[in-house]
Amino acid sequence: MTGVRLVLTMLVVAFLSLGAGTALADPGLVIGDGAPVAPGATVSAQMGCEEPETTPAGGPGVTGGPWQRDPEGHQPWSVSSTLTVAADAAPGPVTVTATCGGRPLAATLTVADTGSGATTLRVLGGAAVLLVIVAAMLLLQRRRRVTR
């Protein structure tokens, strides 16, 4: 009976040790709330990283400041930073990378399409069409008055 207990105890310990290990924080990189970021704007970033060696986040048209830990020691696995999107950044998705202890992490940031060029052309085109319509109406009214 003692042998059976010993074998069962060993099996339980072996089974429980399969799930055991060092618990590491999720080393993911999170940028803002997922909404597109306008060119020239800043957005917050957070990364799970307990390692002291980190590199700032960055990508095409995106630069990040140094990672900061909570000065009060809350969530020691979390570091935060601010990313700045360049004023001339191209609209669309941008892959932003950073490292935690030499391990590369990546996230996607979407640069908003401000549409400054296309919107301006649409507004000017709409104004031109409206001007033509108003001019045509005025000419028709004048023509009616002349024919009476």
Short mmCIF file of N, CA and C in Angstrom, two decimals, residues 1 3 5 23 25 27-28 31 43 50-51 56-57 71 74 77-79 81 88 95 115 130-131 135 137 140:
data_model
loop_
_atom_site.label_atom_id
_atom_site.label_comp_id
_atom_site.label_asym_id
_atom_site.label_seq_id
_atom_site.Cartn_x
_atom_site.Cartn_y
_atom_site.Cartn_z
N MET A 1 0.82 -1.18 0.00
CA MET A 1 0.00 0.00 0.00
C MET A 1 0.87 1.25 0.00
N GLY A 3 3.76 1.60 -1.34
CA GLY A 3 4.31 1.74 -2.69
C GLY A 3 3.33 2.42 -3.64
N ARG A 5 0.91 4.49 -2.72
CA ARG A 5 0.83 5.90 -2.33
C ARG A 5 2.02 6.68 -2.87
N ALA A 23 6.74 32.37 -14.24
CA ALA A 23 5.64 33.16 -14.77
C ALA A 23 6.19 34.48 -15.28
N ALA A 25 5.59 38.01 -17.49
CA ALA A 25 4.54 38.90 -17.95
C ALA A 25 4.47 38.83 -19.46
N PRO A 27 4.98 39.86 -22.84
CA PRO A 27 5.87 40.89 -23.36
C PRO A 27 5.30 41.61 -24.57
N GLY A 28 3.99 41.76 -24.65
CA GLY A 28 3.38 42.40 -25.80
C GLY A 28 3.59 43.90 -25.83
N ILE A 31 -0.14 49.83 -28.48
CA ILE A 31 -0.06 51.24 -28.87
C ILE A 31 -1.45 51.85 -28.86
N VAL A 43 0.84 59.46 -29.23
CA VAL A 43 0.01 58.37 -28.73
C VAL A 43 0.80 57.61 -27.67
N GLU A 50 10.07 43.02 -18.05
CA GLU A 50 10.76 43.09 -16.76
C GLU A 50 12.26 43.31 -16.93
N GLU A 51 12.75 43.13 -18.13
CA GLU A 51 14.19 43.27 -18.40
C GLU A 51 14.59 44.74 -18.33
N PRO A 56 13.75 52.06 -27.57
CA PRO A 56 12.52 52.80 -27.85
C PRO A 56 11.79 52.23 -29.05
N ALA A 57 10.48 52.38 -29.03
CA ALA A 57 9.67 51.93 -30.15
C ALA A 57 9.83 52.89 -31.32
N PRO A 71 7.06 55.00 -11.18
CA PRO A 71 7.99 55.37 -10.11
C PRO A 71 7.59 54.81 -8.75
N HIS A 74 4.40 50.11 -9.00
CA HIS A 74 3.23 49.31 -9.38
C HIS A 74 3.49 48.65 -10.73
N TRP A 77 6.42 44.90 -14.19
CA TRP A 77 6.63 44.31 -15.51
C TRP A 77 6.22 45.26 -16.64
N SER A 78 5.62 46.38 -16.32
CA SER A 78 5.08 47.28 -17.34
C SER A 78 5.94 48.52 -17.50
N VAL A 79 6.20 48.88 -18.76
CA VAL A 79 6.89 50.13 -19.07
C VAL A 79 6.01 50.91 -20.04
N SER A 81 5.62 54.61 -22.66
CA SER A 81 6.33 55.60 -23.46
C SER A 81 5.31 56.40 -24.27
N ASP A 88 4.65 64.46 -41.65
CA ASP A 88 4.59 64.05 -43.05
C ASP A 88 4.46 62.53 -43.22
N THR A 95 4.26 49.30 -39.07
CA THR A 95 4.75 48.34 -38.09
C THR A 95 5.73 49.05 -37.17
N GLY A 115 -6.53 63.40 -45.51
CA GLY A 115 -7.22 63.73 -46.75
C GLY A 115 -7.09 65.18 -47.16
N LEU A 130 -21.53 74.20 -57.68
CA LEU A 130 -22.55 75.06 -57.10
C LEU A 130 -22.55 76.43 -57.77
N LEU A 131 -21.39 76.97 -58.04
CA LEU A 131 -21.29 78.26 -58.72
C LEU A 131 -21.90 78.20 -60.12
N ALA A 135 -25.13 80.36 -61.30
CA ALA A 135 -25.00 81.22 -62.49
C ALA A 135 -26.06 80.85 -63.52
N MET A 137 -29.00 79.50 -62.96
CA MET A 137 -30.30 79.94 -62.47
C MET A 137 -30.48 81.45 -62.67
N LEU A 140 -31.14 82.14 -66.33
CA LEU A 140 -32.51 81.75 -66.71
C LEU A 140 -33.53 82.78 -66.22
#
